[in-house]
C-alpha cells in the first residue's frame, strides 16, 4: 500500500469517525452566548494588520493575508507589486509571482474564488500587474494545500478578493503625478492605426499565401502588354501590397510626458421595504499613463569560454571579442496606458446575500527599441571598431490587453437547518490580447574612422518584418460549497463539500509579412545627411518603385504551425472536515477528485482546403497535444492550539502542476521574461507534488507576532526550460526532469518599537530555501548541468519594513526593502553555465499626510538605490537594463 493511499484513507477515516461521534449533537439544545463588546485602539496600519493576522490565525491551513490598508501603506499600485511583500513571494518582470522560489507555473490565481483567463500570450497564469490594487479588498496566499483548492497547486494559490458593496455611503477621488528619472527623454514615433489591410487579407487567399512574382503571374493569369511585361505587372502588384503596410515609421528623440493617474469611486446601500432587505452598489473607474525609457545590453556568450571574462580581461573590447558571439546595445522606450472600471450590485436579506460583480481592465503598451548589433569572435556580424560597420535594428510593438469578468456570488446561512451554509459563484470571463502592429527593420550602418557615414539595406531577405497577433481566452467557471457546523461541549466540527467546474478555450493566431531586397545588392537609404534614427525614405513609394523590394507572407508551410487553438475542462468535487477539540487541537483534511482534460493543436493561416485541415487535425497530432487524467488529491493538517499566544501547525498535501496550453505544441513564440524564442514540446508530462509544511506562530498581548515555518516539496517530473544556442541568438524549449525537490524555512514578524521611539514599528519576512532538479541525460541533450537548482528558484527572499504612525494620526510612513537571491531563468547548454538573474535591491519610501479627516497626500519614491536588472552567464553580464528611480505624488479626497 502506498503512502499516498494511506494518507487518503486516514483523511477519510478521521472525518467519518468524527461525524459518527458528534451526530448526536445536532439534536442538542443550542446554547446562546453573548460576546462582550471590545474596543481596541491602534494606529492605522497596526489596526489593519492585526485584523489580517487574526484571519490568518484562524485559517485551518497555512495562509498569508494581505489587506487593502497594507497595500496602500507600501504604495503598490497593482496586485503583483503588492504580493512581493508576502513571505516567500518574489515578483518577476513586474507581472508574475514566484511562491517559495518556484516559477510562476507553480502558483495559481483566482478572483473571488473563480478561475479567470490570462491575457498573456505565452502563459496560462494571469499577469497580476493588470489588476489594480484600488479594486482589491484583500489577497489570500494559501501555501498548504486544502481539498477546496484547485489541485494545480505548487508553491501556493492566490485568491484576489475585490471590494464589495459597502454598507454606508462612500466616495473618493484621487489624482496623481509621477516622474521617472529614466523617462525624461526617450524615443517616439507615429503609431499606425488598424491591423492587416484588406488588400493583404485578400492576397493571402488569392495567392495561397505566396506573393512571389512567379505565383502572382500564375494565379493572376497575367499576359504581356505593350507597356508592361508580366514580370513588371507582378512586381507592381507586389509593390501595391507592400504599400498597404505602414511605412512612415520615423523615430524621434523627445522629452517624455510625466506620468499621471486619476481614480474615483462611489458606493452606497439603501433599505428596501418590500422584503426588508438592503440594496447596494459600488462603482469605480481609474486611468493611468506613464512612460519608461531604458538602456539595455543583451549578449550571446561564446560556446567555449576558457578565459575568466569577468576579471582577467583588460577592456570591454577584450571581453566582447573573447567572450561573446554577439552584443546588442539598445535604447527602449515604453508608453503604458491603463483603464479599469468596476460595477458591483448587491442585495442582502437576513442571512442571505447575492452580488453581481463586473470588472473591465484595459492595459495598452507601446514600445519602440533601437539596437546596434555587433560581432564577436567567429561571427559574421560586423563591428564599428574593426570593420567600420554594424547592424542596426528598429523594433516597434503595440499590444492591447483586456480582461472582462462578470461574476454572480451568493452566500446563504440556513439558521433553521442546523446553521447549514451555502456559498456559490458563477463567472464568465474573457481575456483578449491584440497586437495590431509590430515591426522590425534591419539596417546596415557604415562608419568612417568611427563616425557615422551612411545606412543601407543589404541585398537579402527579411529587411523588414511585420507581425499581427490576436489571442482570445475565455473561461466559464462555477462552483459551490456546503458547510455544516456541529457544536458539542468542548467540540466544534465543520463538514464541507463542494463542486468546482471550469471550461476554457483559447484561440491564438498570428500573421507575419517579410520585406525582401531581391536586387541582390545593397541599397542606400540614408546618405548621412540625416540622423541614423530617420528612415523616412525607406519603403516610400519612390523608393520601392522600380526596385525589386518585395513583400511575402511569412508563414511556415504545413506541417509546421505558428498558430494554435486549445481547450481545457476541469471537473472537481471534494469533501473535507475541520474539527477543534477542547480548543487545544485542530484537525483538518479532505480529498479532492479532479478530472482534467486539455487539448492543444497547432494550426496555420495557410489552410485553404480539406487537405490542409487533414494535416493539422490528424488524430496523432491531436493525441500528442492532449492530456486526459483523473485523480484523487488528499490533504491533512494538524494544529496544536496551545493558548491564545501560540499555535503549531503541520500539514501534508498532494497536488500537481500541468504544462501550459502552449507548451505541448511545437509552436514558437518569444518569451517576454527572457526575450528568447521558445518552442513548445510534444509529450511534456504533468508534475505530481507532495507538500509538507510545519509552522510555529506566536501572538503577543501587545499585537506583536512572530512566525517560523519549514517546508519541503517532492516533485516528480518537474518541467524545466533549457537553452539551445546558435551563432548569434538563443532559443529555448522544455523538458521533464526526473526528480525535483525544494526545502526551506520562513521567518516573519511584526514588532512595535515603542521602547525605542513612539509611533515606530517594524515588520518583515525572510525565506531561506534550496532546490535541486535532476534531468535525464537522454533528454538533457548538451545541457551543461543536468543536476542543478530549479528554474526560477531563489535561495533567499527578504522583505523589510520600517513603519511610522504619528500619535495625532496626521502622518504615516514606510521604508520598504525587498531583495531576492539569484535565480535561473534558463538552463545553460554546450558548456555555457545557467543564465542567472541577479539580485535586485528594491528600496522604496512611502509617506502619507492626512491634513484632515477627508484628505490624504501621498509621496512615493521607488527604487531609491537606482538599481538595474542584470542577467549573468558564466559570471559574464549577458543582459542589463536600467530601471531608474520614480517619484510620485497623489491627492485623495473622501467625500
Short mmCIF file of C-alpha atoms in Angstrom, two decimals, residues 475-800:
data_model
loop_
_atom_site.label_atom_id
_atom_site.label_comp_id
_atom_site.label_asym_id
_atom_site.label_seq_id
_atom_site.Cartn_x
_atom_site.Cartn_y
_atom_site.Cartn_z
CA UNK A 475 -13.30 30.83 -19.15
CA UNK A 476 -16.65 29.78 -17.71
CA UNK A 477 -16.35 28.85 -14.06
CA UNK A 478 -18.90 27.86 -11.48
CA UNK A 479 -18.92 26.10 -8.16
CA UNK A 480 -20.48 25.85 -4.75
CA UNK A 481 -19.62 24.85 -1.19
CA UNK A 482 -21.86 23.37 1.51
CA UNK A 483 -20.82 23.83 5.12
CA UNK A 484 -22.39 22.07 8.10
CA UNK A 485 -21.24 23.19 11.57
CA UNK A 486 -21.75 20.88 14.54
CA UNK A 487 -21.22 22.02 18.11
CA UNK A 488 -20.88 19.98 21.29
CA UNK A 489 -19.34 20.61 24.64
CA UNK A 490 -15.62 21.06 24.07
CA UNK A 491 -16.04 20.13 20.44
CA UNK A 492 -16.53 22.06 17.18
CA UNK A 493 -16.81 20.25 13.87
CA UNK A 494 -17.41 21.54 10.37
CA UNK A 495 -18.09 19.35 7.36
CA UNK A 496 -17.61 20.83 3.93
CA UNK A 497 -18.35 19.54 0.46
CA UNK A 498 -18.26 21.26 -2.88
CA UNK A 499 -18.10 21.15 -6.63
CA UNK A 500 -15.84 23.16 -8.93
CA UNK A 501 -16.11 23.37 -12.72
CA UNK A 502 -14.02 25.30 -15.23
CA UNK A 503 -14.31 25.33 -19.02
CA UNK A 504 -11.67 27.18 -21.01
CA UNK A 505 -10.98 27.87 -24.67
CA UNK A 506 -8.11 29.76 -26.26
CA UNK A 507 -7.55 30.78 -29.89
CA UNK A 508 -4.19 32.22 -30.92
CA UNK A 509 -3.43 33.47 -34.43
CA UNK A 510 -0.50 35.40 -35.82
CA UNK A 511 0.30 36.62 -39.31
CA UNK A 512 3.67 37.85 -40.49
CA UNK A 513 4.87 39.61 -43.64
CA UNK A 514 8.51 39.92 -44.65
CA UNK A 515 10.06 42.52 -46.95
CA UNK A 516 12.93 41.22 -49.10
CA UNK A 517 15.56 43.01 -51.15
CA UNK A 518 15.68 40.78 -54.23
CA UNK A 519 18.07 43.06 -56.07
CA UNK A 520 20.96 41.05 -54.68
CA UNK A 521 22.95 44.15 -53.69
CA UNK A 522 22.83 46.80 -51.00
CA UNK A 523 20.73 49.93 -51.45
CA UNK A 524 21.48 53.22 -49.72
CA UNK A 525 18.60 54.56 -47.61
CA UNK A 526 20.41 57.40 -45.80
CA UNK A 527 23.35 59.31 -47.30
CA UNK A 528 24.47 60.51 -43.87
CA UNK A 529 22.76 63.89 -44.06
CA UNK A 530 20.01 62.70 -41.68
CA UNK A 531 20.09 61.14 -38.24
CA UNK A 532 20.64 57.36 -38.24
CA UNK A 533 17.25 57.12 -36.48
CA UNK A 534 15.50 58.55 -39.51
CA UNK A 535 14.24 56.08 -42.06
CA UNK A 536 11.73 58.40 -43.70
CA UNK A 537 12.90 57.47 -47.17
CA UNK A 538 12.89 53.73 -46.59
CA UNK A 539 9.92 51.90 -48.18
CA UNK A 540 8.49 55.15 -49.51
CA UNK A 541 6.59 54.94 -52.81
CA UNK A 542 9.51 56.44 -54.69
CA UNK A 543 11.99 54.06 -53.03
CA UNK A 544 10.17 50.84 -53.89
CA UNK A 545 9.13 51.98 -57.36
CA UNK A 546 11.23 50.15 -59.93
CA UNK A 547 13.17 48.23 -57.26
CA UNK A 548 12.92 44.55 -56.52
CA UNK A 549 11.79 45.30 -52.96
CA UNK A 550 9.13 42.64 -52.49
CA UNK A 551 6.82 41.55 -49.70
CA UNK A 552 5.81 37.96 -48.94
CA UNK A 553 3.52 36.22 -46.48
CA UNK A 554 5.95 34.98 -43.84
CA UNK A 555 4.14 31.86 -42.64
CA UNK A 556 5.52 28.34 -42.15
CA UNK A 557 4.32 25.69 -44.55
CA UNK A 558 2.46 22.62 -43.36
CA UNK A 559 3.03 20.58 -41.29
CA UNK A 560 4.73 23.37 -39.29
CA UNK A 561 2.46 25.71 -37.32
CA UNK A 562 2.62 29.17 -35.78
CA UNK A 563 -1.00 29.37 -34.55
CA UNK A 564 -2.84 27.14 -32.12
CA UNK A 565 -6.20 26.50 -30.54
CA UNK A 566 -6.62 24.92 -27.14
CA UNK A 567 -9.39 23.79 -24.82
CA UNK A 568 -9.33 22.80 -21.18
CA UNK A 569 -12.02 21.39 -18.90
CA UNK A 570 -11.74 20.68 -15.18
CA UNK A 571 -14.42 18.88 -13.19
CA UNK A 572 -13.73 18.67 -9.48
CA UNK A 573 -15.55 17.65 -6.31
CA UNK A 574 -14.31 17.42 -2.76
CA UNK A 575 -15.22 16.50 0.77
CA UNK A 576 -13.47 17.97 3.82
CA UNK A 577 -13.71 18.33 7.57
CA UNK A 578 -12.38 20.71 10.20
CA UNK A 579 -12.61 19.87 13.91
CA UNK A 580 -11.48 21.74 17.03
CA UNK A 581 -11.25 19.68 20.22
CA UNK A 582 -11.27 21.41 23.64
CA UNK A 583 -9.79 24.49 21.98
CA UNK A 584 -6.48 22.62 22.03
CA UNK A 585 -6.31 20.50 18.92
CA UNK A 586 -7.47 21.18 15.39
CA UNK A 587 -7.60 18.52 12.68
CA UNK A 588 -8.48 19.41 9.10
CA UNK A 589 -8.40 17.33 5.97
CA UNK A 590 -10.15 16.15 2.86
CA UNK A 591 -9.96 14.52 -0.52
CA UNK A 592 -10.43 16.19 -3.90
CA UNK A 593 -11.35 14.37 -7.08
CA UNK A 594 -10.34 16.16 -10.25
CA UNK A 595 -10.90 15.20 -13.87
CA UNK A 596 -8.64 17.17 -16.18
CA UNK A 597 -8.94 17.36 -19.97
CA UNK A 598 -6.75 19.54 -22.18
CA UNK A 599 -6.10 19.63 -25.92
CA UNK A 600 -3.75 21.93 -27.82
CA UNK A 601 -3.42 21.78 -31.61
CA UNK A 602 -1.04 23.76 -33.79
CA UNK A 603 -2.58 25.39 -36.87
CA UNK A 604 -1.68 27.90 -39.56
CA UNK A 605 -3.21 30.72 -41.55
CA UNK A 606 -2.30 28.75 -44.67
CA UNK A 607 -5.35 26.48 -44.63
CA UNK A 608 -7.21 26.57 -47.93
CA UNK A 609 -8.92 23.22 -48.10
CA UNK A 610 -9.58 19.81 -46.60
CA UNK A 611 -6.08 18.60 -47.43
CA UNK A 612 -4.57 21.34 -45.25
CA UNK A 613 -7.06 20.63 -42.49
CA UNK A 614 -6.18 16.94 -42.53
CA UNK A 615 -2.52 17.81 -41.88
CA UNK A 616 -3.22 19.88 -38.78
CA UNK A 617 -6.14 17.85 -37.49
CA UNK A 618 -4.53 14.46 -37.88
CA UNK A 619 -5.58 12.17 -34.97
CA UNK A 620 -1.97 11.58 -33.95
CA UNK A 621 -1.39 15.34 -33.64
CA UNK A 622 -4.48 15.84 -31.51
CA UNK A 623 -3.48 12.93 -29.32
CA UNK A 624 0.09 14.24 -28.93
CA UNK A 625 -1.21 17.61 -27.70
CA UNK A 626 -3.81 16.17 -25.31
CA UNK A 627 -3.78 15.40 -21.60
CA UNK A 628 -6.64 13.37 -20.08
CA UNK A 629 -6.30 12.47 -16.39
CA UNK A 630 -8.42 11.93 -13.30
CA UNK A 631 -7.03 11.51 -9.83
CA UNK A 632 -7.55 11.97 -6.10
CA UNK A 633 -5.64 14.63 -4.16
CA UNK A 634 -5.62 14.45 -0.37
CA UNK A 635 -4.81 16.96 2.34
CA UNK A 636 -4.38 16.66 6.08
CA UNK A 637 -3.44 19.32 8.66
CA UNK A 638 -2.94 19.28 12.43
CA UNK A 639 -2.85 22.38 14.64
CA UNK A 640 -1.93 22.47 18.31
CA UNK A 641 -3.69 25.46 19.91
CA UNK A 642 -1.50 25.86 22.97
CA UNK A 643 -3.19 29.07 24.16
CA UNK A 644 -4.06 32.49 22.81
CA UNK A 645 -0.37 33.23 22.33
CA UNK A 646 0.94 30.48 20.13
CA UNK A 647 -0.01 27.56 17.91
CA UNK A 648 1.86 24.87 15.98
CA UNK A 649 0.76 23.60 12.56
CA UNK A 650 1.73 20.59 10.48
CA UNK A 651 0.22 19.64 7.11
CA UNK A 652 0.56 17.34 4.14
CA UNK A 653 -0.93 17.69 0.67
CA UNK A 654 -0.77 16.01 -2.73
CA UNK A 655 -1.03 18.30 -5.75
CA UNK A 656 0.04 18.55 -9.39
CA UNK A 657 1.46 21.08 -11.85
CA UNK A 658 0.49 20.70 -15.51
CA UNK A 659 2.06 22.03 -18.72
CA UNK A 660 0.70 25.29 -20.09
CA UNK A 661 -1.62 25.22 -23.09
CA UNK A 662 1.15 26.38 -25.39
CA UNK A 663 3.98 24.26 -24.08
CA UNK A 664 2.68 20.98 -25.51
CA UNK A 665 2.52 22.08 -29.17
CA UNK A 666 5.65 22.75 -31.28
CA UNK A 667 4.76 26.41 -31.87
CA UNK A 668 7.42 29.11 -31.45
CA UNK A 669 7.00 32.35 -29.51
CA UNK A 670 9.16 34.94 -27.77
CA UNK A 671 9.13 34.61 -24.00
CA UNK A 672 8.55 38.10 -22.51
CA UNK A 673 10.70 37.31 -19.46
CA UNK A 674 13.79 36.35 -21.43
CA UNK A 675 13.25 37.76 -24.97
CA UNK A 676 14.24 34.25 -26.11
CA UNK A 677 12.47 32.43 -28.94
CA UNK A 678 10.84 29.46 -27.23
CA UNK A 679 9.39 26.28 -28.71
CA UNK A 680 6.72 24.02 -27.24
CA UNK A 681 7.49 20.34 -26.92
CA UNK A 682 5.15 17.44 -27.64
CA UNK A 683 4.98 14.88 -24.85
CA UNK A 684 5.54 17.11 -21.82
CA UNK A 685 4.16 15.46 -18.70
CA UNK A 686 2.49 16.83 -15.59
CA UNK A 687 4.42 17.06 -12.33
CA UNK A 688 2.88 15.44 -9.22
CA UNK A 689 3.98 17.08 -5.96
CA UNK A 690 4.00 16.01 -2.31
CA UNK A 691 3.91 19.01 0.03
CA UNK A 692 4.98 19.08 3.69
CA UNK A 693 4.64 22.10 5.99
CA UNK A 694 5.48 22.80 9.64
CA UNK A 695 4.81 26.19 11.24
CA UNK A 696 5.05 27.89 14.65
CA UNK A 697 3.05 31.10 15.26
CA UNK A 698 3.38 33.37 18.29
CA UNK A 699 0.98 36.23 19.07
CA UNK A 700 1.94 38.59 21.89
CA UNK A 701 -0.50 40.60 24.02
CA UNK A 702 0.70 43.92 22.60
CA UNK A 703 -0.05 42.93 18.99
CA UNK A 704 3.44 41.75 18.14
CA UNK A 705 3.63 38.49 16.21
CA UNK A 706 6.35 36.05 15.16
CA UNK A 707 6.22 33.09 12.79
CA UNK A 708 8.74 30.37 11.95
CA UNK A 709 7.95 27.80 9.26
CA UNK A 710 9.62 24.96 7.40
CA UNK A 711 8.52 23.36 4.14
CA UNK A 712 9.54 20.55 1.82
CA UNK A 713 8.27 19.65 -1.67
CA UNK A 714 8.98 16.44 -3.55
CA UNK A 715 8.32 16.97 -7.27
CA UNK A 716 8.11 14.22 -9.84
CA UNK A 717 8.97 15.05 -13.50
CA UNK A 718 9.43 18.82 -12.95
CA UNK A 719 9.12 20.92 -16.13
CA UNK A 720 12.34 22.79 -16.89
CA UNK A 721 13.36 25.36 -19.54
CA UNK A 722 16.58 24.59 -21.42
CA UNK A 723 18.56 26.81 -23.78
CA UNK A 724 19.58 25.99 -27.34
CA UNK A 725 22.28 28.26 -28.73
CA UNK A 726 23.06 29.31 -32.28
CA UNK A 727 25.88 31.53 -33.52
CA UNK A 728 24.00 34.77 -32.96
CA UNK A 729 20.99 34.06 -30.75
CA UNK A 730 19.40 31.79 -28.18
CA UNK A 731 16.31 29.62 -28.39
CA UNK A 732 14.68 27.56 -25.65
CA UNK A 733 12.41 24.58 -25.13
CA UNK A 734 11.09 22.43 -22.28
CA UNK A 735 11.93 19.04 -20.82
CA UNK A 736 10.73 16.96 -17.91
CA UNK A 737 13.29 16.37 -15.22
CA UNK A 738 13.42 13.06 -13.37
CA UNK A 739 13.04 14.41 -9.83
CA UNK A 740 12.96 17.74 -8.08
CA UNK A 741 12.82 18.93 -4.52
CA UNK A 742 12.52 22.21 -2.64
CA UNK A 743 13.04 22.79 1.06
CA UNK A 744 13.33 25.89 3.15
CA UNK A 745 12.47 27.93 6.23
CA UNK A 746 10.49 31.16 6.63
CA UNK A 747 10.61 33.84 9.31
CA UNK A 748 8.02 36.58 9.73
CA UNK A 749 7.41 39.26 12.34
CA UNK A 750 5.63 42.46 13.31
CA UNK A 751 7.18 44.24 16.31
CA UNK A 752 6.23 47.52 17.97
CA UNK A 753 9.28 49.74 18.59
CA UNK A 754 7.60 51.92 21.21
CA UNK A 755 10.51 51.31 23.60
CA UNK A 756 12.84 52.81 21.01
CA UNK A 757 10.66 55.59 19.62
CA UNK A 758 6.93 56.31 19.76
CA UNK A 759 4.97 55.50 16.63
CA UNK A 760 7.57 53.22 15.04
CA UNK A 761 7.14 49.54 14.36
CA UNK A 762 8.79 47.06 12.05
CA UNK A 763 7.51 44.16 10.01
CA UNK A 764 9.08 41.82 7.52
CA UNK A 765 9.90 38.31 6.47
CA UNK A 766 12.85 36.21 5.33
CA UNK A 767 12.77 32.99 3.32
CA UNK A 768 15.81 30.73 3.00
CA UNK A 769 15.49 27.72 0.71
CA UNK A 770 17.26 25.35 -1.63
CA UNK A 771 16.17 23.21 -4.57
CA UNK A 772 17.53 20.54 -6.86
CA UNK A 773 16.30 19.06 -10.11
CA UNK A 774 17.80 16.12 -11.94
CA UNK A 775 17.29 15.77 -15.72
CA UNK A 776 17.78 12.52 -17.60
CA UNK A 777 20.92 12.90 -19.77
CA UNK A 778 18.98 11.32 -22.66
CA UNK A 779 16.59 14.33 -22.58
CA UNK A 780 19.13 16.90 -21.46
CA UNK A 781 20.89 16.97 -24.83
CA UNK A 782 24.01 19.11 -24.35
CA UNK A 783 22.73 20.61 -21.08
CA UNK A 784 25.72 21.83 -19.08
CA UNK A 785 24.32 20.95 -15.66
CA UNK A 786 21.83 18.01 -15.70
CA UNK A 787 21.60 18.35 -11.90
CA UNK A 788 21.00 21.93 -10.76
CA UNK A 789 18.69 24.29 -8.94
CA UNK A 790 15.17 24.58 -10.33
CA UNK A 791 14.48 27.30 -12.88
CA UNK A 792 13.10 30.42 -11.21
CA UNK A 793 14.19 29.40 -7.72
CA UNK A 794 15.82 31.96 -5.39
CA UNK A 795 17.78 30.75 -2.39
CA UNK A 796 16.62 33.72 -0.33
CA UNK A 797 13.88 36.33 -0.31
CA UNK A 798 13.94 39.28 2.12
CA UNK A 799 11.18 41.83 2.85
CA UNK A 800 11.82 44.52 5.47
#
